Each structure stands twice: as C-alpha cells, then as structure tokens.
Amino acid sequence: MRKNFYDRNNNDVEGVGNHHHKHYCNHCCKYDCSCGRVEDVVDRVICRKEIQKTAEFLLPVSVGPLNTGLIATLTTFLGVDLEALNAEVEPNYTGIVQEITVLKDKVINLGYIPASLNITLLGAPVISLPIRIFFQEHTDVKGVCPGDIVYESDPKVEAVLNEPLIGTDANGGLVVNLLLFKAIVRTNLTVIRRGVERNGHFYDMDENRCAPSAMPVPINSPQMLTPNTA
C-alpha cells in the first residue's frame, strides 16, 4: 500500500500523485534533495458520536402467572420444587470488554459484560456459572473507512433490569422470567484519520483507504481480550 508525502511546495514526492517528479525524499529528508522539510504527520478528527448498546441475557419473555396445577406439573417435570429453585445474574461492570471493527461508512462495536449466573435451591447456593453477556451496535459514520483509528471511551452503564428466574407479578402470581438481565451501555466514539496538512489542506496518507475490499472484513472479537478489572 503506497503513501504520499508532500514537500514544502505541496508537491507529491512519493506515491502516485505526481508521476513526473524525479526526486525522492523520505519522511526524514535525509537525502540531499530539493524538497526540504516534509510536513509532520497529523491526526484529523473525522467524527465524534455518542452511542448506546443493549446487553441482554436470555429471552425477552416470561411464563406465567402459573396456577397451582401448572406449578405441580413443572415441579414433577423438573424433579425439583419450582418455587424452591431460583437463578440470578451477578454482573461485573468493571470488567466490560469491547472491540471495534471499521467498515466503509460504518463502525461495528462488539463487547460483553462478564457476569455470574448464580443458581440457588431453597435460598442456598448450588452452583455459580461464569457467563458473558454480549452487546453490539452498528453505528453509521459518514466518511469513515478501514484503517481509520477509533477511540472509544470507557463504557457507562446507564440502566439495568436484573430480576430472578422465579418471581411474582403485581397480583402475586408465580412467574418464570426468561429475561434475567438487561443493561443499557453508553460510550463515545472518536474517529481519527492520519495524514499530512499543509496550508490548511489535509492529505490522507493512504489514498486507497476507502477502496472496496476484495474480501470480507473480519469482525474483531472481544473474546480474546483481557477484561479491565481495575
């Protein structure tokens, strides 16, 4: 992938922009040539945007309210007293992990909240399972392209729904909640493009940045990252 650098007279001294230019100056100008000092590399903000993401565990549905007959049937089917069994989610907000993938005109954010699924019987702990509650957001960012640098702020959890597996409704009926956990996470994206600037004009260091890709872009997964537990 070729990059362009510009001399003090705004002539292209490397790359494809000025094919008839015969001299070469690298970015340090250590060769004796007429270009003089090459402009410093600068970072230009393409976009700043605030985004929200939703993390959910299990399905947005509940079963019930259950009558006595259904409770007895489920107790027989499960082999355990339904009203004695319960499960709750214990999230770890300090360990949230997120990863960015940049496409043309779009930023994909994928992440998760580490948590424990704590199962109890008659109020006593039975088992605690480590889980990861995923969130994602596809943010339209006009002009962004692969190779741009994206900075994302630390996630802020704005709202939470956290309820036990077995609960009751407003009338005291037994309800099996299949949506145990839901969180709204907010972050800020800042998209940066690296280039050189001269006389108020910005020149991208990669003129093919926004060219169509011959292969699908692989989405970066947060699974391989270490949670921040500071």
Short mmCIF file of C-alpha atoms in Angstrom, two decimals:
data_model
loop_
_atom_site.label_atom_id
_atom_site.label_comp_id
_atom_site.label_asym_id
_atom_site.label_seq_id
_atom_site.Cartn_x
_atom_site.Cartn_y
_atom_site.Cartn_z
CA MET A 1 0.00 0.00 0.00
CA ARG A 2 1.62 3.29 -1.13
CA LYS A 3 1.62 6.51 0.86
CA ASN A 4 2.03 10.09 -0.25
CA PHE A 5 4.23 12.69 1.42
CA TYR A 6 4.35 16.35 0.41
CA ASP A 7 7.19 18.85 0.27
CA ARG A 8 7.08 22.48 1.31
CA ASN A 9 5.76 23.45 -2.13
CA ASN A 10 2.94 20.93 -1.82
CA ASN A 11 4.49 18.64 -4.46
CA ASP A 12 3.90 14.92 -4.17
CA VAL A 13 7.33 13.41 -3.60
CA GLU A 14 6.31 9.79 -3.06
CA GLY A 15 3.42 7.72 -4.33
CA VAL A 16 1.17 8.11 -7.33
CA GLY A 17 0.04 11.76 -7.25
CA ASN A 18 2.91 13.27 -9.27
CA HIS A 19 4.44 10.73 -11.65
CA HIS A 20 6.78 13.17 -13.42
CA HIS A 21 8.60 14.21 -10.23
CA LYS A 22 12.06 12.64 -10.46
CA HIS A 23 13.45 13.19 -6.98
CA TYR A 24 12.73 11.17 -3.87
CA CYS A 25 12.65 12.47 -0.31
CA ASN A 26 11.68 10.18 2.53
CA HIS A 27 9.84 11.46 5.59
CA CYS A 28 13.13 12.32 7.34
CA CYS A 29 14.59 14.10 4.27
CA LYS A 30 17.96 12.56 5.00
CA TYR A 31 18.85 12.55 1.29
CA ASP A 32 20.21 15.70 -0.31
CA CYS A 33 17.28 16.80 -2.45
CA SER A 34 15.31 19.94 -3.15
CA CYS A 35 12.18 19.17 -1.22
CA GLY A 36 13.37 20.42 2.13
CA ARG A 37 11.40 19.55 5.26
CA VAL A 38 8.42 17.21 4.91
CA GLU A 39 5.34 18.20 6.91
CA ASP A 40 4.68 16.47 10.21
CA VAL A 41 2.07 13.74 10.36
CA VAL A 42 -1.21 14.98 11.87
CA ASP A 43 -4.34 13.30 13.15
CA ARG A 44 -7.65 14.70 11.94
CA VAL A 45 -10.97 14.04 13.70
CA ILE A 46 -13.45 12.56 11.22
CA CYS A 47 -16.34 12.16 13.63
CA ARG A 48 -17.37 12.19 17.27
CA LYS A 49 -20.53 10.32 18.18
CA GLU A 50 -22.29 9.10 21.31
CA ILE A 51 -23.75 5.60 21.06
CA GLN A 52 -25.89 3.27 23.18
CA LYS A 53 -25.74 -0.52 23.25
CA THR A 54 -28.03 -3.11 24.83
CA ALA A 55 -26.73 -6.20 26.63
CA GLU A 56 -29.30 -8.94 27.31
CA PHE A 57 -29.18 -12.38 28.90
CA LEU A 58 -31.79 -14.91 27.78
CA LEU A 59 -35.08 -14.25 26.00
CA PRO A 60 -37.39 -11.21 26.38
CA VAL A 61 -40.32 -13.36 27.56
CA SER A 62 -41.80 -14.64 30.80
CA VAL A 63 -44.01 -17.66 31.57
CA GLY A 64 -47.00 -17.14 33.83
CA PRO A 65 -48.64 -16.32 36.03
CA LEU A 66 -48.85 -20.04 36.81
CA ASN A 67 -51.72 -21.71 38.58
CA THR A 68 -51.33 -24.49 41.14
CA GLY A 69 -51.78 -27.24 38.56
CA LEU A 70 -49.06 -25.89 36.24
CA ILE A 71 -46.67 -25.43 39.16
CA ALA A 72 -47.21 -29.06 40.18
CA THR A 73 -46.70 -30.28 36.61
CA LEU A 74 -43.45 -28.31 36.20
CA THR A 75 -42.23 -29.49 39.61
CA THR A 76 -42.77 -33.10 38.54
CA PHE A 77 -41.09 -32.48 35.16
CA LEU A 78 -38.04 -30.76 36.67
CA GLY A 79 -37.75 -33.13 39.61
CA VAL A 80 -37.42 -30.20 41.99
CA ASP A 81 -39.84 -27.85 43.67
CA LEU A 82 -40.21 -24.99 41.19
CA GLU A 83 -40.79 -22.46 43.94
CA ALA A 84 -37.60 -23.57 45.71
CA LEU A 85 -35.38 -23.14 42.65
CA ASN A 86 -34.05 -19.78 41.54
CA ALA A 87 -31.31 -18.12 39.50
CA GLU A 88 -29.93 -14.58 39.36
CA VAL A 89 -27.31 -12.73 37.32
CA GLU A 90 -24.40 -11.01 39.09
CA PRO A 91 -22.68 -8.65 36.61
CA ASN A 92 -19.12 -7.34 36.84
CA TYR A 93 -19.31 -3.82 35.40
CA THR A 94 -15.61 -3.13 36.00
CA GLY A 95 -14.66 -5.93 33.59
CA ILE A 96 -16.57 -4.81 30.49
CA VAL A 97 -14.70 -5.63 27.26
CA GLN A 98 -15.36 -4.03 23.86
CA GLU A 99 -13.79 -4.24 20.39
CA ILE A 100 -14.08 -2.12 17.23
CA THR A 101 -14.25 -3.03 13.53
CA VAL A 102 -14.27 -0.26 10.89
CA LEU A 103 -16.07 -0.66 7.56
CA LYS A 104 -16.80 1.97 4.93
CA ASP A 105 -19.24 4.46 6.49
CA LYS A 106 -19.84 2.19 9.49
CA VAL A 107 -18.28 1.31 12.85
CA ILE A 108 -19.12 -2.06 14.42
CA ASN A 109 -18.81 -2.27 18.19
CA LEU A 110 -18.94 -5.70 19.83
CA GLY A 111 -18.44 -6.35 23.52
CA TYR A 112 -19.62 -8.14 26.64
CA ILE A 113 -20.27 -7.75 30.35
CA PRO A 114 -18.70 -10.59 32.37
CA ALA A 115 -21.10 -12.00 34.95
CA SER A 116 -22.02 -14.99 37.08
CA LEU A 117 -25.27 -16.94 36.88
CA ASN A 118 -25.95 -17.94 40.48
CA ILE A 119 -28.37 -20.86 40.97
CA THR A 120 -29.92 -21.46 44.37
CA LEU A 121 -32.21 -24.07 45.95
CA LEU A 122 -34.28 -23.01 48.95
CA GLY A 123 -32.10 -19.93 49.10
CA ALA A 124 -28.85 -21.91 49.38
CA PRO A 125 -26.19 -21.63 46.63
CA VAL A 126 -25.99 -24.62 44.29
CA ILE A 127 -23.64 -23.51 41.51
CA SER A 128 -22.25 -20.28 40.04
CA LEU A 129 -21.61 -20.31 36.29
CA PRO A 130 -19.37 -17.73 34.56
CA ILE A 131 -21.19 -16.11 31.63
CA ARG A 132 -20.58 -13.30 29.14
CA ILE A 133 -23.49 -11.02 28.26
CA PHE A 134 -22.89 -9.62 24.79
CA PHE A 135 -23.84 -6.29 23.28
CA GLN A 136 -23.36 -4.87 19.80
CA GLU A 137 -24.03 -1.72 17.84
CA HIS A 138 -23.59 -0.81 14.16
CA THR A 139 -23.02 2.95 14.01
CA ASP A 140 -23.32 4.87 10.74
CA VAL A 141 -20.35 7.23 10.43
CA LYS A 142 -20.27 9.01 7.07
CA GLY A 143 -16.79 9.07 5.53
CA VAL A 144 -15.11 6.56 7.85
CA CYS A 145 -13.03 3.83 6.16
CA PRO A 146 -10.94 0.81 7.19
CA GLY A 147 -7.59 1.97 8.53
CA ASP A 148 -9.06 4.93 10.39
CA ILE A 149 -8.30 4.98 14.10
CA VAL A 150 -11.24 4.72 16.51
CA TYR A 151 -11.03 5.68 20.17
CA GLU A 152 -13.89 4.59 22.41
CA SER A 153 -14.49 5.95 25.89
CA ASP A 154 -14.88 3.73 28.93
CA PRO A 155 -18.39 2.26 28.95
CA LYS A 156 -21.01 3.74 31.28
CA VAL A 157 -23.92 1.56 32.37
CA GLU A 158 -26.99 3.83 32.29
CA ALA A 159 -29.86 1.49 33.14
CA VAL A 160 -30.27 -2.10 34.36
CA LEU A 161 -33.02 -4.72 34.57
CA ASN A 162 -31.95 -7.56 36.85
CA GLU A 163 -34.58 -9.99 38.12
CA PRO A 164 -34.62 -13.57 39.48
CA LEU A 165 -35.74 -16.54 37.43
CA ILE A 166 -38.73 -17.16 39.71
CA GLY A 167 -40.71 -14.09 40.69
CA THR A 168 -44.23 -12.81 41.15
CA ASP A 169 -46.40 -10.38 39.23
CA ALA A 170 -48.46 -7.49 40.59
CA ASN A 171 -51.21 -9.88 41.72
CA GLY A 172 -48.84 -12.28 43.48
CA GLY A 173 -48.92 -14.92 40.73
CA LEU A 174 -45.84 -17.07 40.18
CA VAL A 175 -43.88 -16.01 37.06
CA VAL A 176 -40.87 -17.62 35.37
CA ASN A 177 -38.74 -14.79 33.99
CA LEU A 178 -36.72 -15.79 30.94
CA LEU A 179 -35.21 -12.33 30.57
CA LEU A 180 -32.98 -12.20 33.64
CA PHE A 181 -30.73 -9.28 32.78
CA LYS A 182 -30.71 -6.24 30.52
CA ALA A 183 -28.30 -3.27 30.58
CA ILE A 184 -28.03 -0.10 28.52
CA VAL A 185 -24.37 0.83 27.94
CA ARG A 186 -23.29 4.26 26.63
CA THR A 187 -19.92 5.20 25.12
CA ASN A 188 -18.41 7.92 22.93
CA LEU A 189 -16.64 7.20 19.64
CA THR A 190 -13.93 9.42 18.18
CA VAL A 191 -12.74 8.55 14.66
CA ILE A 192 -9.27 9.79 13.65
CA ARG A 193 -7.60 9.81 10.22
CA ARG A 194 -3.82 10.15 9.91
CA GLY A 195 -2.31 12.33 7.19
CA VAL A 196 -0.27 15.46 6.46
CA GLU A 197 -1.54 19.02 6.45
CA ARG A 198 -0.18 21.98 4.50
CA ASN A 199 -1.64 25.47 4.08
CA GLY A 200 -4.97 24.37 5.55
CA HIS A 201 -5.29 21.30 3.30
CA PHE A 202 -5.33 17.77 4.67
CA TYR A 203 -3.85 14.92 2.62
CA ASP A 204 -4.64 11.30 3.52
CA MET A 205 -1.51 9.17 3.83
CA ASP A 206 -3.41 6.25 2.26
CA GLU A 207 -5.29 7.35 -0.86
CA ASN A 208 -6.74 3.85 -1.28
CA ARG A 209 -8.19 3.76 2.21
CA CYS A 210 -11.82 3.76 1.04
CA ALA A 211 -11.34 1.44 -1.95
CA PRO A 212 -13.65 -1.61 -1.95
CA SER A 213 -12.15 -4.68 -0.29
CA ALA A 214 -11.79 -7.85 -2.36
CA MET A 215 -12.54 -9.99 0.70
CA PRO A 216 -14.99 -9.59 3.59
CA VAL A 217 -13.54 -7.65 6.51
CA PRO A 218 -13.10 -9.94 9.57
CA ILE A 219 -15.00 -8.64 12.60
CA ASN A 220 -12.79 -8.17 15.65
CA SER A 221 -13.99 -10.32 18.55
CA PRO A 222 -13.72 -9.25 22.20
CA GLN A 223 -13.41 -12.92 23.23
CA MET A 224 -9.60 -12.81 23.02
CA LEU A 225 -9.23 -9.64 25.09
CA THR A 226 -8.50 -9.48 28.81
CA PRO A 227 -11.22 -7.73 30.83
CA ASN A 228 -10.27 -4.48 32.52
CA THR A 229 -10.78 -5.13 36.20
CA ALA A 230 -9.07 -2.03 37.55
#
